[in-house]
Coordinates of C-alpha atoms in Angstrom, one line a residue:
Chain A
M246 CA 51.7 136.7 25.3
T247 CA 49.5 133.9 26.9
A248 CA 47.6 133.3 30.0
M249 CA 50.9 133.1 31.8
Q250 CA 51.5 136.8 31.7
P251 CA 49.9 138.8 34.4
S252 CA 48.2 142.0 33.4
P253 CA 50.6 145.0 33.5
P254 CA 50.3 147.2 36.6
V255 CA 48.2 150.3 35.9
T256 CA 49.2 152.5 38.8
T257 CA 52.4 153.6 40.4
A258 CA 50.9 153.0 43.9
P259 CA 52.6 150.5 46.1
A260 CA 52.0 146.9 44.8
I261 CA 51.6 145.5 48.3
Q262 CA 50.8 147.5 51.4
V263 CA 50.6 146.1 54.9
Q264 CA 49.7 148.5 57.6
G265 CA 49.4 147.8 61.3
V266 CA 48.5 144.2 60.9
I267 CA 47.7 142.2 64.1
K268 CA 46.9 138.5 64.2
R269 CA 46.1 136.6 67.3
F270 CA 45.5 132.9 67.9
G271 CA 43.6 132.7 71.1
A272 CA 45.6 134.4 73.8
T273 CA 48.9 134.5 71.8
T274 CA 49.7 137.3 69.5
A275 CA 51.3 135.9 66.3
I276 CA 51.9 139.2 64.6
Q277 CA 52.1 142.5 66.4
D278 CA 51.7 145.7 64.3
A279 CA 53.4 144.6 61.0
T280 CA 53.9 147.3 58.3
L281 CA 55.4 146.7 54.9
E282 CA 55.4 148.3 51.5
L283 CA 56.5 146.8 48.2
T284 CA 56.6 148.4 44.8
I285 CA 56.1 146.5 41.6
H286 CA 58.7 143.8 41.0
D287 CA 60.2 144.2 44.4
R288 CA 61.6 141.1 45.9
L289 CA 61.2 141.0 49.6
S290 CA 62.7 138.4 51.9
I291 CA 61.4 137.9 55.4
V292 CA 63.7 136.2 57.8
G293 CA 63.0 135.3 61.4
P294 CA 63.2 132.4 63.8
S295 CA 60.5 129.8 63.6
G296 CA 57.3 130.8 65.2
C297 CA 57.8 134.5 64.5
G298 CA 54.6 134.7 62.4
K299 CA 56.3 135.1 59.0
S300 CA 54.2 132.3 57.4
T301 CA 51.1 133.7 59.1
L302 CA 51.9 137.1 57.6
L303 CA 52.2 135.5 54.1
G304 CA 48.9 133.7 54.6
I305 CA 47.3 137.0 55.4
I306 CA 48.8 138.8 52.4
S307 CA 47.7 136.0 50.1
G308 CA 44.1 136.4 51.1
L309 CA 43.9 132.9 52.6
D310 CA 43.5 134.5 56.0
D311 CA 42.3 137.8 57.4
P312 CA 44.1 139.9 60.0
D313 CA 42.4 140.7 63.3
A314 CA 43.3 144.4 62.8
G315 CA 45.1 146.5 60.2
V316 CA 44.9 146.9 56.4
V317 CA 46.4 144.7 53.7
S318 CA 46.2 145.8 50.1
V319 CA 47.6 143.9 47.1
L320 CA 47.4 145.9 43.8
G321 CA 44.5 147.8 45.1
E322 CA 42.6 144.8 46.4
S323 CA 42.0 144.8 50.1
T324 CA 39.4 142.1 50.5
S325 CA 40.6 138.5 51.0
Q326 CA 38.8 137.4 47.8
G327 CA 40.4 140.2 45.9
R328 CA 43.9 139.4 47.2
L329 CA 43.5 135.7 46.3
K330 CA 43.0 136.8 42.7
K331 CA 46.3 138.6 42.7
C332 CA 48.6 136.3 44.7
A333 CA 50.0 132.9 44.0
W334 CA 51.4 130.9 46.9
M335 CA 54.1 128.4 47.0
P336 CA 54.1 126.2 50.2
Q337 CA 57.1 124.6 51.9
R338 CA 55.9 121.1 51.0
D339 CA 55.5 120.8 47.3
L340 CA 51.9 119.5 47.6
L341 CA 52.0 118.0 44.2
L342 CA 49.1 115.8 43.3
P343 CA 50.5 112.3 42.9
W344 CA 47.9 111.3 40.2
R345 CA 49.0 114.2 37.9
D346 CA 52.3 114.3 36.0
V347 CA 54.6 117.3 35.9
L348 CA 52.6 119.2 33.3
G349 CA 49.3 118.2 34.8
N350 CA 50.4 119.6 38.2
A351 CA 51.8 122.7 36.7
A352 CA 48.7 123.4 34.6
I353 CA 46.1 122.9 37.3
S354 CA 45.4 126.6 37.8
L355 CA 44.7 127.0 34.1
E356 CA 42.3 124.1 34.3
N357 CA 40.6 125.7 37.3
R358 CA 40.0 128.8 35.2
G359 CA 38.3 126.6 32.6
V360 CA 41.1 126.0 30.1
R361 CA 40.8 122.5 28.7
A362 CA 43.4 120.1 30.1
K363 CA 45.1 119.5 26.8
V364 CA 45.4 123.1 26.0
A365 CA 46.5 123.9 29.5
R366 CA 49.3 121.4 29.2
Q367 CA 50.6 122.9 26.0
Q368 CA 50.6 126.3 27.6
V369 CA 52.8 125.3 30.5
A370 CA 55.0 123.0 28.4
D371 CA 57.1 125.9 27.2
L372 CA 57.8 127.2 30.7
A373 CA 58.6 123.7 31.9
G374 CA 61.2 123.4 29.2
R375 CA 62.8 126.8 30.0
F376 CA 62.9 126.0 33.7
G377 CA 64.9 122.8 33.7
L378 CA 62.1 120.3 33.4
A379 CA 62.6 119.3 29.8
G380 CA 62.3 115.6 29.4
F381 CA 60.4 115.2 32.7
E382 CA 57.0 116.5 31.4
D383 CA 55.1 113.3 31.9
R384 CA 56.9 112.0 35.0
Y385 CA 54.9 111.6 38.1
P386 CA 55.9 113.2 41.4
Y387 CA 57.1 110.0 43.0
Q388 CA 59.5 109.6 40.1
L389 CA 61.1 113.0 40.8
S390 CA 63.8 114.2 43.3
G391 CA 62.9 116.7 46.0
G392 CA 64.6 119.5 44.0
M393 CA 62.7 118.6 40.8
R394 CA 59.4 118.6 42.7
Q395 CA 60.0 122.1 44.1
R396 CA 60.7 123.2 40.5
V397 CA 57.3 121.8 39.4
S398 CA 55.7 123.5 42.4
F399 CA 57.3 126.8 41.5
L400 CA 56.1 126.3 37.9
R401 CA 52.6 125.7 39.1
T402 CA 52.8 128.9 41.1
L403 CA 54.1 130.9 38.2
S404 CA 51.6 129.5 35.7
A405 CA 48.8 130.7 37.9
G406 CA 49.4 134.0 36.1
K407 CA 49.4 136.2 39.2
E408 CA 51.4 139.4 39.6
V409 CA 52.4 138.5 43.2
L410 CA 54.4 135.4 44.2
L411 CA 54.4 134.4 47.8
L412 CA 57.0 131.8 48.6
D413 CA 56.7 130.2 52.0
E414 CA 60.1 128.6 52.8
P415 CA 60.1 126.9 49.4
F416 CA 63.5 125.2 49.9
G417 CA 63.2 124.5 53.6
A418 CA 62.9 120.8 53.2
L419 CA 65.8 120.3 50.8
D420 CA 69.4 119.4 51.5
S421 CA 71.9 122.2 51.3
I422 CA 73.4 121.3 47.9
T423 CA 70.0 121.1 46.2
R424 CA 68.9 124.3 48.0
A425 CA 72.0 126.2 46.8
D426 CA 71.3 125.0 43.3
L427 CA 67.6 126.0 43.4
Q428 CA 68.4 129.4 44.9
L429 CA 70.4 130.3 41.8
W430 CA 67.8 128.8 39.6
L431 CA 65.0 130.8 41.2
R432 CA 67.1 134.0 40.9
G433 CA 67.4 133.3 37.2
A434 CA 63.7 132.4 36.8
L435 CA 62.6 135.6 38.5
D436 CA 65.0 137.7 36.3
E437 CA 63.4 136.1 33.3
E438 CA 59.8 136.3 34.6
P439 CA 59.8 139.3 36.9
R440 CA 57.2 139.3 39.6
T441 CA 56.5 141.1 42.9
T442 CA 57.8 138.4 45.3
I443 CA 57.8 137.8 49.0
L444 CA 60.0 135.0 50.2
V445 CA 59.8 133.7 53.7
T446 CA 62.8 131.9 55.0
H447 CA 64.9 131.2 58.0
D448 CA 68.1 131.1 56.0
V449 CA 69.8 134.5 56.0
E450 CA 72.0 133.8 52.9
E451 CA 68.9 132.7 51.0
A452 CA 67.1 135.9 52.0
L453 CA 70.1 138.0 50.8
L454 CA 70.5 136.1 47.5
L455 CA 66.9 136.2 46.5
G456 CA 65.7 139.6 47.8
N457 CA 66.4 143.2 47.1
K458 CA 64.9 144.0 50.5
V459 CA 65.2 141.9 53.6
V460 CA 62.9 142.3 56.6
V461 CA 63.9 140.8 59.9
M462 CA 61.2 139.6 62.3
S463 CA 61.4 138.8 65.9
A464 CA 59.5 136.1 67.7
R465 CA 56.6 136.1 70.1
P466 CA 55.0 138.4 69.4
G467 CA 56.0 138.5 65.7
R468 CA 57.2 142.0 65.0
I469 CA 59.2 143.6 62.2
Q470 CA 62.5 144.5 63.6
A471 CA 64.5 146.0 60.8
T472 CA 64.5 146.4 57.0
F473 CA 67.7 146.2 54.8
E474 CA 68.2 147.2 51.2
V475 CA 70.2 144.7 49.3
S476 CA 71.9 145.4 46.0
L477 CA 74.2 142.7 44.8
P478 CA 75.8 142.8 41.3
E479 CA 74.1 140.7 38.7
G480 CA 75.6 137.7 36.9
M481 CA 77.8 136.5 39.7
S482 CA 78.0 133.0 40.9
R483 CA 76.5 132.1 44.3
R484 CA 79.9 131.4 45.7
D485 CA 81.3 134.8 44.6
L486 CA 78.3 136.7 45.9
I487 CA 78.6 135.1 49.3
R488 CA 82.3 136.2 49.4
L489 CA 81.5 139.8 48.7
P490 CA 82.3 142.0 51.8
E491 CA 78.9 143.8 51.6
F492 CA 77.2 140.4 51.6
G493 CA 79.1 139.4 54.7
D494 CA 78.3 142.7 56.3
L495 CA 74.6 142.4 55.8
R496 CA 74.7 138.7 56.9
D497 CA 76.4 139.6 60.1
Q498 CA 74.1 142.4 60.9
I499 CA 71.0 140.2 60.3
L500 CA 72.4 137.3 62.3
G501 CA 73.2 139.7 65.1
L502 CA 69.6 140.9 65.2
L503 CA 68.3 137.3 65.1
E504 CA 70.6 136.2 67.9
A505 CA 69.7 139.2 70.1
S506 CA 65.9 138.5 69.9
Chain B
M85 CA 56.6 83.2 30.0
T86 CA 55.9 84.5 33.5
Q87 CA 58.3 87.4 32.8
T88 CA 56.2 88.7 29.9
T89 CA 52.9 88.3 31.8
S90 CA 54.1 90.3 34.7
A91 CA 55.4 93.0 32.4
T92 CA 52.0 93.6 31.0
V93 CA 50.3 93.7 34.4
V94 CA 52.6 96.5 35.7
A95 CA 54.6 98.8 33.5
P96 CA 58.2 98.5 34.6
D97 CA 58.7 102.2 35.1
M98 CA 55.7 102.2 37.5
L99 CA 57.8 100.3 40.0
P100 CA 59.9 102.5 42.2
T101 CA 62.8 100.0 42.1
R102 CA 63.1 97.0 39.9
R103 CA 63.6 93.9 41.9
S104 CA 65.6 91.5 39.8
G105 CA 65.6 87.7 40.2
S106 CA 62.0 86.9 40.9
S107 CA 59.1 88.0 38.7
L108 CA 55.9 89.5 40.0
I109 CA 54.0 86.2 39.7
M110 CA 56.7 84.3 41.6
R111 CA 56.5 86.9 44.4
K112 CA 52.7 86.6 44.5
V113 CA 52.9 82.8 44.8
K114 CA 55.5 83.1 47.5
R115 CA 53.3 85.5 49.4
S116 CA 50.3 83.2 49.3
L117 CA 52.3 80.1 50.4
P118 CA 51.5 80.5 54.1
S119 CA 47.7 80.8 53.6
L120 CA 47.8 77.8 51.2
G121 CA 49.7 76.0 53.9
I122 CA 46.9 76.6 56.4
V123 CA 44.3 75.5 53.9
A124 CA 46.3 72.3 53.4
V125 CA 46.5 71.6 57.2
V126 CA 42.8 72.2 57.6
A127 CA 42.1 69.9 54.6
A128 CA 44.3 67.2 56.2
F129 CA 42.4 67.3 59.5
W130 CA 39.1 67.3 57.5
E131 CA 40.1 64.2 55.7
V132 CA 41.3 62.4 58.8
A133 CA 38.1 63.3 60.6
S134 CA 35.8 62.2 57.7
H135 CA 37.7 59.0 56.8
W136 CA 39.1 57.5 59.9
F137 CA 37.1 58.9 62.9
G138 CA 33.8 57.7 61.5
V139 CA 32.2 61.1 61.4
P140 CA 29.1 60.4 59.2
A141 CA 29.0 61.9 55.8
Y142 CA 25.8 63.9 56.4
I143 CA 27.8 65.8 59.1
L144 CA 31.2 66.0 57.5
P145 CA 31.4 64.9 53.9
S146 CA 34.9 64.0 52.7
L147 CA 36.6 66.5 50.5
E148 CA 36.5 64.3 47.4
A149 CA 32.8 63.8 47.9
I150 CA 32.4 67.6 47.8
G151 CA 34.7 67.9 44.9
S152 CA 32.9 65.2 42.9
K153 CA 29.6 66.8 43.7
I154 CA 30.8 70.1 42.1
V155 CA 31.9 68.1 39.0
T156 CA 28.9 65.8 38.7
R157 CA 26.2 68.4 39.5
W158 CA 27.8 71.3 37.7
S159 CA 26.0 71.1 34.4
D160 CA 22.5 70.2 35.7
T161 CA 22.3 72.4 38.8
L162 CA 25.4 74.3 40.0
A163 CA 26.3 76.1 36.8
S164 CA 22.9 77.8 36.5
A165 CA 22.8 78.4 40.3
T166 CA 26.2 80.0 40.2
W167 CA 25.1 82.2 37.2
V168 CA 21.9 83.3 39.1
T169 CA 23.7 84.1 42.3
G170 CA 26.6 85.7 40.4
K171 CA 24.2 88.1 38.7
E172 CA 22.6 89.0 42.1
V173 CA 26.0 89.6 43.7
M174 CA 27.4 91.7 40.8
G175 CA 24.2 93.6 40.3
G176 CA 23.7 94.3 44.0
Y177 CA 27.4 95.3 44.4
V178 CA 27.4 97.7 41.5
L179 CA 24.1 99.2 42.8
A180 CA 25.8 99.6 46.2
V181 CA 28.8 101.3 44.7
V182 CA 26.6 103.8 42.8
V183 CA 24.4 104.5 45.8
A184 CA 27.3 104.8 48.2
L185 CA 29.3 107.2 46.1
V186 CA 26.2 109.5 45.6
I187 CA 25.4 109.4 49.3
A188 CA 29.1 110.0 50.3
L189 CA 29.3 113.0 48.0
L190 CA 26.0 114.5 49.2
L191 CA 27.0 114.0 52.8
H192 CA 30.4 115.5 52.2
L193 CA 29.0 118.6 50.5
S194 CA 26.4 119.4 53.1
E195 CA 27.1 119.4 56.8
S196 CA 23.5 119.6 57.8
L197 CA 22.6 116.7 55.6
R198 CA 25.5 114.8 57.1
N199 CA 24.2 115.5 60.6
A200 CA 20.7 114.5 59.6
V201 CA 21.5 111.3 57.7
Y202 CA 24.7 109.8 59.1
P203 CA 23.0 108.6 62.4
L204 CA 20.3 107.0 60.2
L205 CA 23.0 105.2 58.1
I206 CA 24.6 103.8 61.3
G207 CA 21.1 102.8 62.5
S208 CA 20.4 101.0 59.2
Q209 CA 23.2 98.6 59.9
A210 CA 21.4 97.4 63.1
V211 CA 18.4 96.3 61.0
P212 CA 18.4 92.5 61.1
I213 CA 18.6 91.8 57.4
V214 CA 17.6 88.2 57.8
V215 CA 14.2 89.4 59.0
I216 CA 13.9 92.1 56.4
A217 CA 14.7 89.8 53.5
P218 CA 11.4 87.9 53.6
V219 CA 9.5 91.2 53.7
L220 CA 11.3 92.2 50.6
A221 CA 10.4 88.9 49.0
I222 CA 6.7 89.5 49.8
M223 CA 7.0 93.0 48.2
F224 CA 8.9 92.0 45.1
G225 CA 8.1 88.3 44.7
Y226 CA 10.7 85.7 43.6
T227 CA 12.4 88.2 41.3
I228 CA 16.0 89.4 41.4
T229 CA 15.0 92.7 42.9
P230 CA 14.9 91.7 46.6
K231 CA 18.3 90.0 46.3
L232 CA 19.8 93.1 44.7
I233 CA 18.4 95.2 47.5
V234 CA 19.7 92.9 50.2
V235 CA 23.2 92.7 48.7
A236 CA 23.4 96.5 48.2
F237 CA 22.1 97.1 51.7
I238 CA 24.8 94.9 53.2
C239 CA 27.5 96.4 51.0
F240 CA 26.9 100.1 50.8
F241 CA 27.7 101.0 54.4
S242 CA 31.4 100.4 54.5
M243 CA 31.7 102.1 51.1
V244 CA 29.9 105.2 52.4
V245 CA 31.9 105.4 55.6
N246 CA 35.3 104.9 53.9
S247 CA 34.5 107.3 51.0
L248 CA 33.4 110.0 53.4
D249 CA 36.5 109.5 55.4
G250 CA 38.7 109.7 52.3
L251 CA 36.9 112.9 51.1
S252 CA 37.3 114.7 54.4
A253 CA 40.8 113.4 55.2
V254 CA 42.5 115.5 52.5
D255 CA 45.3 117.5 54.0
P256 CA 43.9 121.1 54.4
Q257 CA 47.1 122.5 52.9
Y258 CA 45.9 121.2 49.5
L259 CA 42.6 122.9 49.9
R260 CA 44.4 126.2 50.8
L261 CA 46.7 125.7 47.8
M262 CA 43.7 125.2 45.5
R263 CA 42.2 128.5 46.7
T264 CA 45.3 130.4 45.6
L265 CA 45.1 128.6 42.2
D266 CA 41.6 129.9 41.4
G267 CA 40.1 126.6 42.5
S268 CA 36.4 126.7 43.0
R269 CA 34.7 124.3 45.4
W270 CA 33.7 122.1 42.5
S271 CA 37.2 122.1 40.9
T272 CA 38.8 121.3 44.2
L273 CA 36.3 118.5 44.7
R274 CA 36.9 117.1 41.2
R275 CA 40.7 117.6 40.9
V276 CA 41.8 117.0 44.5
Q277 CA 39.3 115.5 46.9
I278 CA 37.7 112.8 44.8
P279 CA 41.0 111.5 43.4
A280 CA 42.5 111.6 46.8
A281 CA 39.6 109.7 48.3
L282 CA 39.7 106.9 45.7
P283 CA 42.0 104.6 47.7
S284 CA 39.7 104.9 50.7
M285 CA 36.7 104.2 48.5
F286 CA 38.4 101.1 47.3
T287 CA 39.1 100.0 50.9
G288 CA 35.4 100.2 51.5
M289 CA 34.7 98.3 48.3
R290 CA 37.1 95.6 49.2
I291 CA 35.5 95.1 52.6
S292 CA 32.1 94.9 51.0
A293 CA 33.2 92.5 48.3
V294 CA 33.4 89.7 50.8
Y295 CA 29.9 90.3 52.2
A296 CA 28.2 90.5 48.9
P297 CA 27.8 86.7 48.3
V298 CA 26.4 86.4 51.9
G299 CA 23.8 89.0 51.0
A300 CA 22.8 87.1 47.9
V301 CA 22.3 83.9 49.9
F302 CA 20.2 85.8 52.5
G303 CA 18.0 87.0 49.7
E304 CA 17.6 83.6 48.2
Y305 CA 16.8 82.0 51.6
A306 CA 13.9 84.5 51.8
G307 CA 12.4 83.2 48.6
S308 CA 13.9 82.1 45.3
Q309 CA 13.7 79.5 42.6
D310 CA 17.4 79.2 41.7
G311 CA 20.8 80.2 42.9
L312 CA 23.4 78.8 45.3
G313 CA 21.3 79.8 48.3
Y314 CA 18.4 77.9 46.8
V315 CA 20.6 74.9 46.3
M316 CA 21.5 74.9 50.0
I317 CA 17.8 75.2 51.1
Q318 CA 17.0 72.2 48.9
A319 CA 20.0 70.2 50.0
T320 CA 19.8 70.7 53.8
P321 CA 16.5 68.8 54.5
L322 CA 17.8 65.9 52.4
M323 CA 20.9 65.9 54.5
A324 CA 22.9 66.3 51.3
T325 CA 25.7 68.0 53.2
D326 CA 28.1 67.5 50.4
M327 CA 25.9 69.6 48.1
V328 CA 25.7 72.4 50.8
F329 CA 29.5 72.4 51.0
A330 CA 29.8 72.4 47.2
A331 CA 27.7 75.6 47.1
I332 CA 29.8 77.1 49.9
V333 CA 33.0 76.3 48.1
I334 CA 31.7 78.1 44.9
L335 CA 30.5 81.1 47.0
T336 CA 33.9 81.4 48.7
I337 CA 35.7 81.3 45.4
G338 CA 33.3 83.9 44.1
A339 CA 33.9 86.2 47.1
V340 CA 37.7 86.0 46.7
A341 CA 37.4 86.6 43.0
L342 CA 35.3 89.7 43.5
F343 CA 37.9 90.9 46.1
L344 CA 40.7 90.4 43.6
L345 CA 38.7 92.1 40.9
V346 CA 38.4 95.2 43.1
N347 CA 42.1 95.1 43.8
V348 CA 42.9 95.0 40.1
L349 CA 40.5 97.8 39.5
E350 CA 42.2 99.9 42.1
R351 CA 45.6 99.2 40.6
I352 CA 44.3 100.5 37.2
M353 CA 42.5 103.5 38.6
C354 CA 45.1 104.7 41.1
P355 CA 48.5 103.4 40.3
W356 CA 50.0 106.2 42.3
A357 CA 48.4 105.1 45.5
R358 CA 51.1 102.6 46.4
Q359 CA 53.8 105.3 46.3
S360 CA 52.1 108.3 47.9
R361 CA 48.9 109.3 49.5
V362 CA 47.2 112.6 50.0
A363 CA 44.5 111.4 52.4

């Protein structure tokens, strides 16, 4: 209805296609021959040990960086400028601007596109209310808890109005209780505002809870080891989901792979 | 009374935690006690030296001589001198702020300009301003212009350097983030880099604030008809040392006042800076 809504996908072609991507930093190979394919509204989780190149891969998909070899295409855009137009990126640190309040931070992409500040605030106010920030609209970042700040950061990512969300360890810096809370919250938020999502994490449970596909990467050189399909019943609590036998099965398989590498 | 005053200076919810018991003003007073103590000790030595050790008044006038000079000569001389010098200081300082911000932005935006101009800026600070001031007085006469130039010349450098540092010190992650949020170079500069650099700009402005009155006095020494520097030139050959010190006291108070004014301005413009920094 508003600027928040990304334009509907026009083709049935894969939303994101990564083919034979290689990335080197000097003599070290960060990513070796990565290949991925996502259809519209897929939710992919990438797990791997630190230093496996998962954040680097995300940076390449977003268009912030270019691969040394291989092809990356996001909704038909294969140049980095084109990909930047399709992807919103949520970093691990919230990177909120301390001189802007909650709505001001969330609305910044609208202002960047020329929407006047006042109008931009009104446009994100509705989303803020729906995503647990009601009553906090004019607080400043230093007045918010870590969990709240990540919500604002996600809201900013969402209100960029892009079809693809790239979440780079969004809850990595939070304590485990807040993290569990936000995982459920993000699951709900993505059900309500479906997007093609790639989540990078080193937390296997988080990967399973938030993705319908999980890719496991190995370290040095970063390589895609295995892909798992995840289909968990909807509307269950986090605790019940974790207790499901198929959940435990997948978790053990993935942990086994991670330990072996 | 003090409670209400402090409440208007800083909104209560701006403070991360409210410290009960002592008000803001009481804390300020407590913090400045040590420096007031040092002033008191120096003043005591001064008094002992001038009264009991027979140091002649034209070398070390007593404090009450200086004080009474300020009072008795305020209306006929010092008030207008303070006004003249004050105008030079404020005018030159504001000129420096404007010039420094423009230079800093230009140098930030263009690397080749930075490479070309930055060494010259550093070189400019080696120019002996005491020697240049008379030349300016020849060029512009006994007007306010040469004083403004001298003050601005002394003040702008630390403003440029600090502003430039602040602009380029922004965490690159913010710049990457802005690229994914449709941020053009201009919107990133305006919405991220300039606000992030404000605290550094204010650091430069604070440093300069203290030098500004010195610049005005240099300018007046080179040629003037009024001002605190002019008062000093007149008083020195007459060995009216108390008058010289009276002018120095007023200049010192002015410098501290300008410094505090910049602090207040920073509080108003970036209240967030004491909680979190981006650069």
